[in-house]
mmCIF file of N, CA and C and ligand atoms in Angstrom:
data_model
loop_
_atom_site.group_PDB
_atom_site.id
_atom_site.type_symbol
_atom_site.label_atom_id
_atom_site.label_comp_id
_atom_site.label_asym_id
_atom_site.label_seq_id
_atom_site.Cartn_x
_atom_site.Cartn_y
_atom_site.Cartn_z
ATOM 1 N N MET N 25 31.614 14.157 -24.701
ATOM 2 C CA MET N 25 31.626 15.375 -23.953
ATOM 3 C C MET N 25 32.599 15.255 -22.771
ATOM 4 N N LEU N 26 33.492 16.134 -22.612
ATOM 5 C CA LEU N 26 34.470 16.102 -21.550
ATOM 6 C C LEU N 26 34.032 17.144 -20.502
ATOM 7 N N VAL N 27 34.127 16.693 -19.303
ATOM 8 C CA VAL N 27 33.802 17.660 -18.083
ATOM 9 C C VAL N 27 35.076 18.123 -17.605
ATOM 10 N N LEU N 28 35.162 19.463 -17.614
ATOM 11 C CA LEU N 28 36.414 20.153 -17.067
ATOM 12 C C LEU N 28 36.586 19.720 -15.654
ATOM 13 N N GLY N 29 37.954 19.467 -15.304
ATOM 14 C CA GLY N 29 38.281 19.109 -13.936
ATOM 15 C C GLY N 29 38.249 17.637 -13.600
ATOM 16 N N CYS N 30 37.707 16.832 -14.561
ATOM 17 C CA CYS N 30 37.645 15.348 -14.388
ATOM 18 C C CYS N 30 38.741 14.795 -15.306
ATOM 19 N N GLY N 31 39.500 13.876 -14.776
ATOM 20 C CA GLY N 31 40.403 13.169 -15.651
ATOM 21 C C GLY N 31 41.806 13.889 -15.696
ATOM 22 N N LYS N 32 42.633 13.243 -16.365
ATOM 23 C CA LYS N 32 44.058 13.827 -16.271
ATOM 24 C C LYS N 32 44.281 14.945 -17.306
ATOM 25 N N ASN N 33 43.768 14.831 -18.456
ATOM 26 C CA ASN N 33 43.910 15.853 -19.406
ATOM 27 C C ASN N 33 42.521 16.387 -19.938
ATOM 28 N N PRO N 34 41.857 17.221 -19.052
ATOM 29 C CA PRO N 34 40.550 17.555 -19.326
ATOM 30 C C PRO N 34 40.393 18.351 -20.650
ATOM 31 N N ASP N 35 41.475 18.883 -21.156
ATOM 32 C CA ASP N 35 41.296 19.789 -22.328
ATOM 33 C C ASP N 35 41.831 19.144 -23.544
ATOM 34 N N ALA N 36 42.208 17.965 -23.517
ATOM 35 C CA ALA N 36 42.745 17.249 -24.671
ATOM 36 C C ALA N 36 41.791 17.435 -25.967
ATOM 37 N N ALA N 37 40.552 17.368 -25.741
ATOM 38 C CA ALA N 37 39.683 17.365 -26.876
ATOM 39 C C ALA N 37 39.452 18.759 -27.494
ATOM 40 N N GLN N 38 39.900 19.812 -26.883
ATOM 41 C CA GLN N 38 39.632 21.117 -27.380
ATOM 42 C C GLN N 38 40.687 21.535 -28.462
ATOM 43 N N PHE N 39 41.784 20.790 -28.600
ATOM 44 C CA PHE N 39 42.807 21.128 -29.474
ATOM 45 C C PHE N 39 42.638 20.388 -30.854
ATOM 46 N N THR N 40 42.951 21.089 -31.925
ATOM 47 C CA THR N 40 42.970 20.445 -33.212
ATOM 48 C C THR N 40 44.184 19.500 -33.329
ATOM 49 N N PRO N 41 44.023 18.262 -33.701
ATOM 50 C CA PRO N 41 45.161 17.377 -33.870
ATOM 51 C C PRO N 41 46.208 17.998 -34.761
ATOM 52 N N GLY N 42 47.484 17.900 -34.250
ATOM 53 C CA GLY N 42 48.658 18.482 -35.047
ATOM 54 C C GLY N 42 48.946 19.961 -34.838
ATOM 55 N N SER N 43 48.080 20.632 -34.103
ATOM 56 C CA SER N 43 48.310 22.068 -33.751
ATOM 57 C C SER N 43 49.371 22.167 -32.669
ATOM 58 N N PRO N 44 49.990 23.290 -32.551
ATOM 59 C CA PRO N 44 51.025 23.492 -31.588
ATOM 60 C C PRO N 44 50.581 23.124 -30.109
ATOM 61 N N GLU N 45 49.318 23.456 -29.869
ATOM 62 C CA GLU N 45 48.720 23.165 -28.500
ATOM 63 C C GLU N 45 48.661 21.699 -28.355
ATOM 64 N N ALA N 46 48.188 20.939 -29.344
ATOM 65 C CA ALA N 46 48.002 19.503 -29.185
ATOM 66 C C ALA N 46 49.274 18.852 -28.972
ATOM 67 N N ILE N 47 50.283 19.303 -29.882
ATOM 68 C CA ILE N 47 51.649 18.728 -29.760
ATOM 69 C C ILE N 47 52.218 18.999 -28.303
ATOM 70 N N GLY N 48 52.015 20.253 -27.888
ATOM 71 C CA GLY N 48 52.562 20.640 -26.594
ATOM 72 C C GLY N 48 51.932 19.811 -25.483
ATOM 73 N N LEU N 49 50.652 19.504 -25.628
ATOM 74 C CA LEU N 49 50.025 18.700 -24.555
ATOM 75 C C LEU N 49 50.679 17.317 -24.606
ATOM 76 N N ASP N 50 50.928 16.865 -25.758
ATOM 77 C CA ASP N 50 51.567 15.505 -25.848
ATOM 78 C C ASP N 50 52.952 15.492 -25.204
ATOM 79 N N ILE N 51 53.717 16.532 -25.470
ATOM 80 C CA ILE N 51 55.047 16.640 -24.847
ATOM 81 C C ILE N 51 54.873 16.788 -23.360
ATOM 82 N N TYR N 52 54.017 17.568 -22.928
ATOM 83 C CA TYR N 52 53.736 17.862 -21.474
ATOM 84 C C TYR N 52 53.463 16.497 -20.820
ATOM 85 N N THR N 53 52.680 15.648 -21.455
ATOM 86 C CA THR N 53 52.290 14.272 -20.887
ATOM 87 C C THR N 53 53.582 13.416 -20.905
ATOM 88 N N ARG N 54 54.234 13.364 -22.036
ATOM 89 C CA ARG N 54 55.356 12.445 -22.197
ATOM 90 C C ARG N 54 56.526 12.797 -21.257
ATOM 91 N N MET N 55 56.702 14.148 -21.046
ATOM 92 C CA MET N 55 57.789 14.622 -20.111
ATOM 93 C C MET N 55 57.427 14.555 -18.671
ATOM 94 N N ALA N 56 56.206 14.144 -18.407
ATOM 95 C CA ALA N 56 55.684 14.072 -17.101
ATOM 96 C C ALA N 56 55.653 15.403 -16.343
ATOM 97 N N CYS N 57 55.454 16.471 -17.094
ATOM 98 C CA CYS N 57 55.278 17.780 -16.430
ATOM 99 C C CYS N 57 54.147 17.713 -15.444
ATOM 100 N N ASP N 58 53.163 16.872 -15.825
ATOM 101 C CA ASP N 58 51.930 16.763 -14.981
ATOM 102 C C ASP N 58 52.172 16.010 -13.707
ATOM 103 N N ALA N 59 53.360 15.432 -13.550
ATOM 104 C CA ALA N 59 53.725 14.801 -12.193
ATOM 105 C C ALA N 59 53.765 15.912 -11.186
ATOM 106 N N CYS N 60 54.087 17.135 -11.547
ATOM 107 C CA CYS N 60 54.257 18.240 -10.569
ATOM 108 C C CYS N 60 53.326 19.309 -10.774
ATOM 109 N N HIS N 61 52.823 19.557 -12.090
ATOM 110 C CA HIS N 61 51.985 20.724 -12.333
ATOM 111 C C HIS N 61 50.522 20.263 -12.695
ATOM 112 N N SER N 62 49.633 20.824 -11.924
ATOM 113 C CA SER N 62 48.314 20.401 -12.280
ATOM 114 C C SER N 62 47.758 21.514 -13.370
ATOM 115 N N VAL N 63 46.903 21.098 -14.192
ATOM 116 C CA VAL N 63 46.361 22.030 -15.151
ATOM 117 C C VAL N 63 44.907 22.419 -14.783
ATOM 118 N N ASN N 64 44.424 21.851 -13.656
ATOM 119 C CA ASN N 64 43.035 22.162 -13.314
ATOM 120 C C ASN N 64 42.920 22.763 -11.867
ATOM 121 N N ALA N 65 43.950 23.558 -11.603
ATOM 122 C CA ALA N 65 43.960 24.454 -10.402
ATOM 123 C C ALA N 65 44.042 23.754 -9.029
ATOM 124 N N LYS N 66 44.134 22.386 -9.160
ATOM 125 C CA LYS N 66 44.361 21.670 -7.833
ATOM 126 C C LYS N 66 45.814 21.842 -7.387
ATOM 127 N N LEU N 67 45.991 21.899 -6.114
ATOM 128 C CA LEU N 67 47.376 22.040 -5.698
ATOM 129 C C LEU N 67 48.217 20.769 -6.029
ATOM 130 N N ASN N 68 49.487 21.009 -6.407
ATOM 131 C CA ASN N 68 50.380 19.937 -6.633
ATOM 132 C C ASN N 68 51.719 20.203 -6.108
ATOM 133 N N ARG N 69 52.695 19.460 -6.655
ATOM 134 C CA ARG N 69 54.133 19.682 -6.181
ATOM 135 C C ARG N 69 54.644 21.020 -6.689
ATOM 136 N N GLY N 70 54.192 21.428 -7.779
ATOM 137 C CA GLY N 70 54.642 22.633 -8.389
ATOM 138 C C GLY N 70 53.391 23.579 -8.635
ATOM 139 N N PRO N 71 53.687 24.850 -8.995
ATOM 140 C CA PRO N 71 52.495 25.723 -9.198
ATOM 141 C C PRO N 71 51.600 25.294 -10.356
ATOM 142 N N THR N 72 50.330 25.511 -10.262
ATOM 143 C CA THR N 72 49.420 25.189 -11.267
ATOM 144 C C THR N 72 49.787 25.966 -12.459
ATOM 145 N N LEU N 73 49.630 25.458 -13.667
ATOM 146 C CA LEU N 73 49.900 26.222 -14.864
ATOM 147 C C LEU N 73 48.576 26.699 -15.503
ATOM 148 N N ASN N 74 47.465 26.345 -14.841
ATOM 149 C CA ASN N 74 46.166 26.732 -15.406
ATOM 150 C C ASN N 74 45.815 28.178 -15.255
ATOM 151 N N GLY N 75 45.606 28.865 -16.362
ATOM 152 C CA GLY N 75 45.264 30.274 -16.429
ATOM 153 C C GLY N 75 46.375 31.169 -15.823
ATOM 154 N N GLN N 76 47.566 30.707 -15.947
ATOM 155 C CA GLN N 76 48.642 31.574 -15.352
ATOM 156 C C GLN N 76 49.289 32.441 -16.410
ATOM 157 N N PHE N 77 49.022 32.293 -17.613
ATOM 158 C CA PHE N 77 49.675 33.202 -18.721
ATOM 159 C C PHE N 77 49.205 34.592 -18.490
ATOM 160 N N GLY N 78 50.224 35.502 -18.369
ATOM 161 C CA GLY N 78 49.923 36.956 -18.255
ATOM 162 C C GLY N 78 49.836 37.394 -16.833
ATOM 163 N N LYS N 79 49.758 36.440 -15.898
ATOM 164 C CA LYS N 79 49.713 36.743 -14.404
ATOM 165 C C LYS N 79 51.022 37.083 -13.848
ATOM 166 N N GLU N 80 51.098 37.640 -12.656
ATOM 167 C CA GLU N 80 52.376 37.917 -12.045
ATOM 168 C C GLU N 80 52.750 36.733 -11.112
ATOM 169 N N ILE N 81 54.035 36.526 -10.999
ATOM 170 C CA ILE N 81 54.496 35.431 -10.100
ATOM 171 C C ILE N 81 55.563 36.028 -9.239
ATOM 172 N N ARG N 82 55.524 35.765 -8.004
ATOM 173 C CA ARG N 82 56.513 36.236 -7.077
ATOM 174 C C ARG N 82 57.546 35.138 -6.801
ATOM 175 N N HIS N 83 58.865 35.567 -6.822
ATOM 176 C CA HIS N 83 59.921 34.597 -6.571
ATOM 177 C C HIS N 83 60.474 34.778 -5.158
ATOM 178 N N THR N 84 61.243 33.740 -4.741
ATOM 179 C CA THR N 84 61.740 33.707 -3.374
ATOM 180 C C THR N 84 62.727 34.847 -3.112
ATOM 181 N N ASP N 85 63.307 35.441 -4.214
ATOM 182 C CA ASP N 85 64.186 36.614 -4.038
ATOM 183 C C ASP N 85 63.377 37.884 -3.986
ATOM 184 N N GLY N 86 62.074 37.794 -4.044
ATOM 185 C CA GLY N 86 61.236 39.027 -3.824
ATOM 186 C C GLY N 86 60.847 39.638 -5.220
ATOM 187 N N SER N 87 61.514 39.171 -6.287
ATOM 188 C CA SER N 87 61.160 39.694 -7.591
ATOM 189 C C SER N 87 59.859 39.263 -8.112
ATOM 190 N N VAL N 88 59.214 40.083 -8.889
ATOM 191 C CA VAL N 88 57.899 39.714 -9.485
ATOM 192 C C VAL N 88 57.949 39.843 -10.980
ATOM 193 N N VAL N 89 57.556 38.795 -11.651
ATOM 194 C CA VAL N 89 57.668 38.875 -13.041
ATOM 195 C C VAL N 89 56.246 38.453 -13.667
ATOM 196 N N ILE N 90 56.020 38.840 -14.904
ATOM 197 C CA ILE N 90 54.733 38.447 -15.633
ATOM 198 C C ILE N 90 55.156 37.156 -16.321
ATOM 199 N N ILE N 91 54.197 36.262 -16.225
ATOM 200 C CA ILE N 91 54.375 34.914 -17.027
ATOM 201 C C ILE N 91 54.041 35.111 -18.420
ATOM 202 N N ASN N 92 55.124 35.125 -19.257
ATOM 203 C CA ASN N 92 55.075 35.235 -20.689
ATOM 204 C C ASN N 92 55.886 34.140 -21.373
ATOM 205 N N ASP N 93 55.927 34.217 -22.715
ATOM 206 C CA ASP N 93 56.687 33.305 -23.438
ATOM 207 C C ASP N 93 58.178 33.090 -22.978
ATOM 208 N N GLN N 94 58.754 34.298 -22.751
ATOM 209 C CA GLN N 94 60.188 34.355 -22.355
ATOM 210 C C GLN N 94 60.312 33.631 -20.911
ATOM 211 N N TYR N 95 59.368 33.945 -20.064
ATOM 212 C CA TYR N 95 59.496 33.354 -18.750
ATOM 213 C C TYR N 95 59.229 31.834 -18.659
ATOM 214 N N ILE N 96 58.275 31.455 -19.482
ATOM 215 C CA ILE N 96 58.080 29.951 -19.585
ATOM 216 C C ILE N 96 59.271 29.285 -20.177
ATOM 217 N N ARG N 97 59.882 29.830 -21.193
ATOM 218 C CA ARG N 97 61.056 29.235 -21.827
ATOM 219 C C ARG N 97 62.110 29.110 -20.734
ATOM 220 N N GLU N 98 62.395 30.186 -19.998
ATOM 221 C CA GLU N 98 63.459 30.166 -18.948
ATOM 222 C C GLU N 98 63.131 29.102 -17.902
ATOM 223 N N SER N 99 61.826 29.038 -17.573
ATOM 224 C CA SER N 99 61.377 28.115 -16.476
ATOM 225 C C SER N 99 61.735 26.627 -16.917
ATOM 226 N N ILE N 100 61.671 26.377 -18.158
ATOM 227 C CA ILE N 100 61.900 25.074 -18.700
ATOM 228 C C ILE N 100 63.323 24.774 -18.848
ATOM 229 N N ILE N 101 64.075 25.767 -19.428
ATOM 230 C CA ILE N 101 65.591 25.566 -19.628
ATOM 231 C C ILE N 101 66.363 25.749 -18.324
ATOM 232 N N ALA N 102 66.056 26.711 -17.606
ATOM 233 C CA ALA N 102 66.808 27.015 -16.385
ATOM 234 C C ALA N 102 65.945 27.225 -15.198
ATOM 235 N N PRO N 103 65.246 26.190 -14.691
ATOM 236 C CA PRO N 103 64.207 26.374 -13.646
ATOM 237 C C PRO N 103 64.744 26.893 -12.340
ATOM 238 N N ARG N 104 66.080 26.703 -12.177
ATOM 239 C CA ARG N 104 66.645 27.260 -10.935
ATOM 240 C C ARG N 104 66.960 28.695 -10.852
ATOM 241 N N LYS N 105 66.836 29.339 -12.000
ATOM 242 C CA LYS N 105 67.211 30.769 -12.143
ATOM 243 C C LYS N 105 66.185 31.543 -11.225
ATOM 244 N N PHE N 106 64.926 31.260 -11.305
ATOM 245 C CA PHE N 106 63.991 31.939 -10.315
ATOM 246 C C PHE N 106 63.191 30.784 -9.808
ATOM 247 N N ILE N 107 62.890 30.911 -8.493
ATOM 248 C CA ILE N 107 62.121 29.955 -7.770
ATOM 249 C C ILE N 107 60.831 30.591 -7.320
ATOM 250 N N ALA N 108 59.691 30.041 -7.702
ATOM 251 C CA ALA N 108 58.404 30.621 -7.371
ATOM 252 C C ALA N 108 58.200 30.537 -5.916
ATOM 253 N N GLU N 109 57.728 31.530 -5.258
ATOM 254 C CA GLU N 109 57.545 31.610 -3.821
ATOM 255 C C GLU N 109 56.619 30.544 -3.363
ATOM 256 N N GLY N 110 56.854 29.731 -2.342
ATOM 257 C CA GLY N 110 56.012 28.760 -1.790
ATOM 258 C C GLY N 110 56.327 27.277 -2.420
ATOM 259 N N PHE N 111 57.327 27.193 -3.236
ATOM 260 C CA PHE N 111 57.628 25.868 -3.836
ATOM 261 C C PHE N 111 59.123 25.545 -3.645
ATOM 262 N N PRO N 112 59.402 24.250 -3.540
ATOM 263 C CA PRO N 112 60.785 23.870 -3.478
ATOM 264 C C PRO N 112 61.399 23.798 -4.881
ATOM 265 N N PRO N 113 62.688 24.036 -4.883
ATOM 266 C CA PRO N 113 63.404 24.057 -6.262
ATOM 267 C C PRO N 113 63.663 22.674 -6.802
ATOM 268 N N ILE N 114 62.592 21.967 -7.093
ATOM 269 C CA ILE N 114 62.697 20.512 -7.521
ATOM 270 C C ILE N 114 62.564 20.203 -8.976
ATOM 271 N N MET N 115 62.275 21.386 -9.712
ATOM 272 C CA MET N 115 62.024 21.125 -11.183
ATOM 273 C C MET N 115 63.375 20.926 -11.920
ATOM 274 N N PRO N 116 63.492 19.818 -12.653
ATOM 275 C CA PRO N 116 64.808 19.555 -13.374
ATOM 276 C C PRO N 116 64.842 20.483 -14.663
ATOM 277 N N SER N 117 66.015 20.744 -15.172
ATOM 278 C CA SER N 117 66.172 21.451 -16.450
ATOM 279 C C SER N 117 65.817 20.471 -17.621
ATOM 280 N N TYR N 118 65.048 20.976 -18.569
ATOM 281 C CA TYR N 118 64.667 20.191 -19.830
ATOM 282 C C TYR N 118 65.540 20.477 -20.960
ATOM 283 N N LYS N 119 66.618 21.298 -20.764
ATOM 284 C CA LYS N 119 67.468 21.673 -21.823
ATOM 285 C C LYS N 119 68.000 20.506 -22.602
ATOM 286 N N PRO N 120 68.468 19.464 -21.930
ATOM 287 C CA PRO N 120 69.071 18.332 -22.734
ATOM 288 C C PRO N 120 68.002 17.562 -23.526
ATOM 289 N N VAL N 121 66.745 17.671 -23.178
ATOM 290 C CA VAL N 121 65.772 16.714 -23.797
ATOM 291 C C VAL N 121 64.745 17.400 -24.751
ATOM 292 N N LEU N 122 64.668 18.686 -24.652
ATOM 293 C CA LEU N 122 63.682 19.385 -25.444
ATOM 294 C C LEU N 122 64.357 20.337 -26.459
ATOM 295 N N ASN N 123 63.970 20.277 -27.727
ATOM 296 C CA ASN N 123 64.518 21.191 -28.632
ATOM 297 C C ASN N 123 63.615 22.430 -28.757
ATOM 298 N N GLU N 124 64.089 23.362 -29.535
ATOM 299 C CA GLU N 124 63.392 24.639 -29.704
ATOM 300 C C GLU N 124 61.883 24.503 -30.112
ATOM 301 N N GLN N 125 61.617 23.611 -31.006
ATOM 302 C CA GLN N 125 60.292 23.402 -31.417
ATOM 303 C C GLN N 125 59.422 22.771 -30.291
ATOM 304 N N ASP N 126 60.003 21.846 -29.576
ATOM 305 C CA ASP N 126 59.296 21.282 -28.380
ATOM 306 C C ASP N 126 58.876 22.470 -27.443
ATOM 307 N N ILE N 127 59.876 23.311 -27.207
ATOM 308 C CA ILE N 127 59.606 24.423 -26.183
ATOM 309 C C ILE N 127 58.452 25.330 -26.696
ATOM 310 N N GLU N 128 58.490 25.705 -28.093
ATOM 311 C CA GLU N 128 57.461 26.450 -28.614
ATOM 312 C C GLU N 128 56.064 25.866 -28.466
ATOM 313 N N ASN N 129 56.004 24.543 -28.702
ATOM 314 C CA ASN N 129 54.759 23.803 -28.610
ATOM 315 C C ASN N 129 54.228 23.756 -27.124
ATOM 316 N N LEU N 130 55.175 23.643 -26.207
ATOM 317 C CA LEU N 130 54.801 23.621 -24.788
ATOM 318 C C LEU N 130 54.283 24.991 -24.435
ATOM 319 N N ILE N 131 54.899 26.071 -24.837
ATOM 320 C CA ILE N 131 54.410 27.456 -24.539
ATOM 321 C C ILE N 131 53.020 27.645 -25.111
ATOM 322 N N ALA N 132 52.854 27.092 -26.360
ATOM 323 C CA ALA N 132 51.464 27.230 -26.932
ATOM 324 C C ALA N 132 50.431 26.531 -26.088
ATOM 325 N N TYR N 133 50.759 25.373 -25.568
ATOM 326 C CA TYR N 133 49.915 24.587 -24.769
ATOM 327 C C TYR N 133 49.577 25.342 -23.430
ATOM 328 N N ILE N 134 50.602 25.769 -22.792
ATOM 329 C CA ILE N 134 50.505 26.442 -21.486
ATOM 330 C C ILE N 134 49.641 27.690 -21.646
ATOM 331 N N LYS N 135 49.876 28.456 -22.777
ATOM 332 C CA LYS N 135 49.089 29.622 -23.063
ATOM 333 C C LYS N 135 47.551 29.357 -23.199
ATOM 334 N N ALA N 136 47.306 28.180 -23.707
ATOM 335 C CA ALA N 136 45.943 27.743 -23.998
ATOM 336 C C ALA N 136 45.231 27.239 -22.729
ATOM 337 N N LEU N 137 45.915 27.111 -21.673
ATOM 338 C CA LEU N 137 45.304 26.620 -20.398
ATOM 339 C C LEU N 137 44.589 27.776 -19.730
ATOM 340 N N LYS N 138 43.260 27.752 -19.716
ATOM 341 C CA LYS N 138 42.576 28.903 -19.116
ATOM 342 C C LYS N 138 41.601 28.347 -18.209
HETATM 343 C C1 HEC U 18 59.768 17.346 -10.158
HETATM 344 C C2 HEC U 18 58.655 18.230 -10.323
HETATM 345 C C3 HEC U 18 58.445 19.114 -11.617
HETATM 346 C C4 HEC U 18 58.456 18.677 -12.976
HETATM 347 C C5 HEC U 18 58.618 17.308 -13.384
HETATM 348 C C6 HEC U 18 58.232 19.826 -13.755
HETATM 349 N N1 HEC U 18 58.144 20.996 -12.898
HETATM 350 FE FE1 HEC U 18 57.861 22.898 -13.551
HETATM 351 N N2 HEC U 18 58.067 23.601 -11.630
HETATM 352 C C7 HEC U 18 58.202 22.702 -10.548
HETATM 353 C C8 HEC U 18 58.297 23.550 -9.312
HETATM 354 C C9 HEC U 18 58.375 23.148 -7.874
HETATM 355 C C10 HEC U 18 58.161 24.876 -9.767
HETATM 356 C C11 HEC U 18 58.230 26.115 -8.911
HETATM 357 C C12 HEC U 18 59.597 26.455 -8.433
HETATM 358 C C13 HEC U 18 60.441 27.041 -9.444
HETATM 359 O O1 HEC U 18 60.148 28.160 -9.792
HETATM 360 O O2 HEC U 18 61.363 26.421 -9.894
HETATM 361 C C14 HEC U 18 58.061 24.859 -11.267
HETATM 362 C C15 HEC U 18 57.966 25.933 -12.110
HETATM 363 C C16 HEC U 18 57.586 25.856 -13.436
HETATM 364 C C17 HEC U 18 57.277 27.020 -14.247
HETATM 365 C C18 HEC U 18 57.161 28.456 -13.744
HETATM 366 C C19 HEC U 18 55.635 28.653 -13.344
HETATM 367 C C20 HEC U 18 55.564 29.716 -12.156
HETATM 368 O O3 HEC U 18 54.423 29.874 -11.728
HETATM 369 O O4 HEC U 18 56.604 30.249 -11.849
HETATM 370 C C21 HEC U 18 56.806 26.600 -15.464
HETATM 371 C C22 HEC U 18 56.345 27.415 -16.711
HETATM 372 C C23 HEC U 18 57.050 25.137 -15.470
HETATM 373 N N3 HEC U 18 57.486 24.759 -14.140
HETATM 374 C C24 HEC U 18 56.777 24.309 -16.524
HETATM 375 C C25 HEC U 18 57.173 22.901 -16.494
HETATM 376 C C26 HEC U 18 57.059 22.136 -17.722
HETATM 377 C C27 HEC U 18 56.634 22.617 -19.113
HETATM 378 C C28 HEC U 18 57.487 20.922 -17.281
HETATM 379 C C29 HEC U 18 57.680 19.641 -18.200
HETATM 380 C C30 HEC U 18 58.535 19.808 -19.353
HETATM 381 C C31 HEC U 18 57.727 20.885 -15.906
HETATM 382 N N4 HEC U 18 57.546 22.147 -15.525
HETATM 383 C C32 HEC U 18 58.177 19.866 -15.129
HETATM 384 C C33 HEC U 18 58.261 21.351 -10.560
HETATM 385 C C34 HEC U 18 58.262 20.543 -11.653
#
């Protein structure tokens, strides 16, 4: 039994092995996304990704967007395009290291974070 909020990947057990969410979690861990993004709502160097899908995010240029598939994709490929308010622009682009399938799996994982 896993207790939410304890440990590094509290939700690892909730995904079916081999599902997009489970593969996404694996990529998330291997790419060290968790070095900056918490998935359990604790503050970190980047915004938490927990429960963010469908929510609005304000950028330093004043624009507000809804966090959806397209926004997550852009955030991973071109993180400097929009900077979330309150955070430094330190996220690297993962364009050279992640393929389309990797990004799909990451999106599935981030969507599942509630
Ligand atoms: C060096 C720290 C760092 C790493 C590593 C990192 N990020 Fe980020 N990320 C940030 C910061 C800071 C922001 C907010 C500033 C911005 O919008 O660029 C951000 C923004 C985002 C956003 C937009 C969320 C929002 O609320 O606007 C997503 C989605 C995201 N990152 C996903 C990822 C994924 C997936 C990985 C791994 C492949 C990753 N990040 C790796 C620091 C990081």
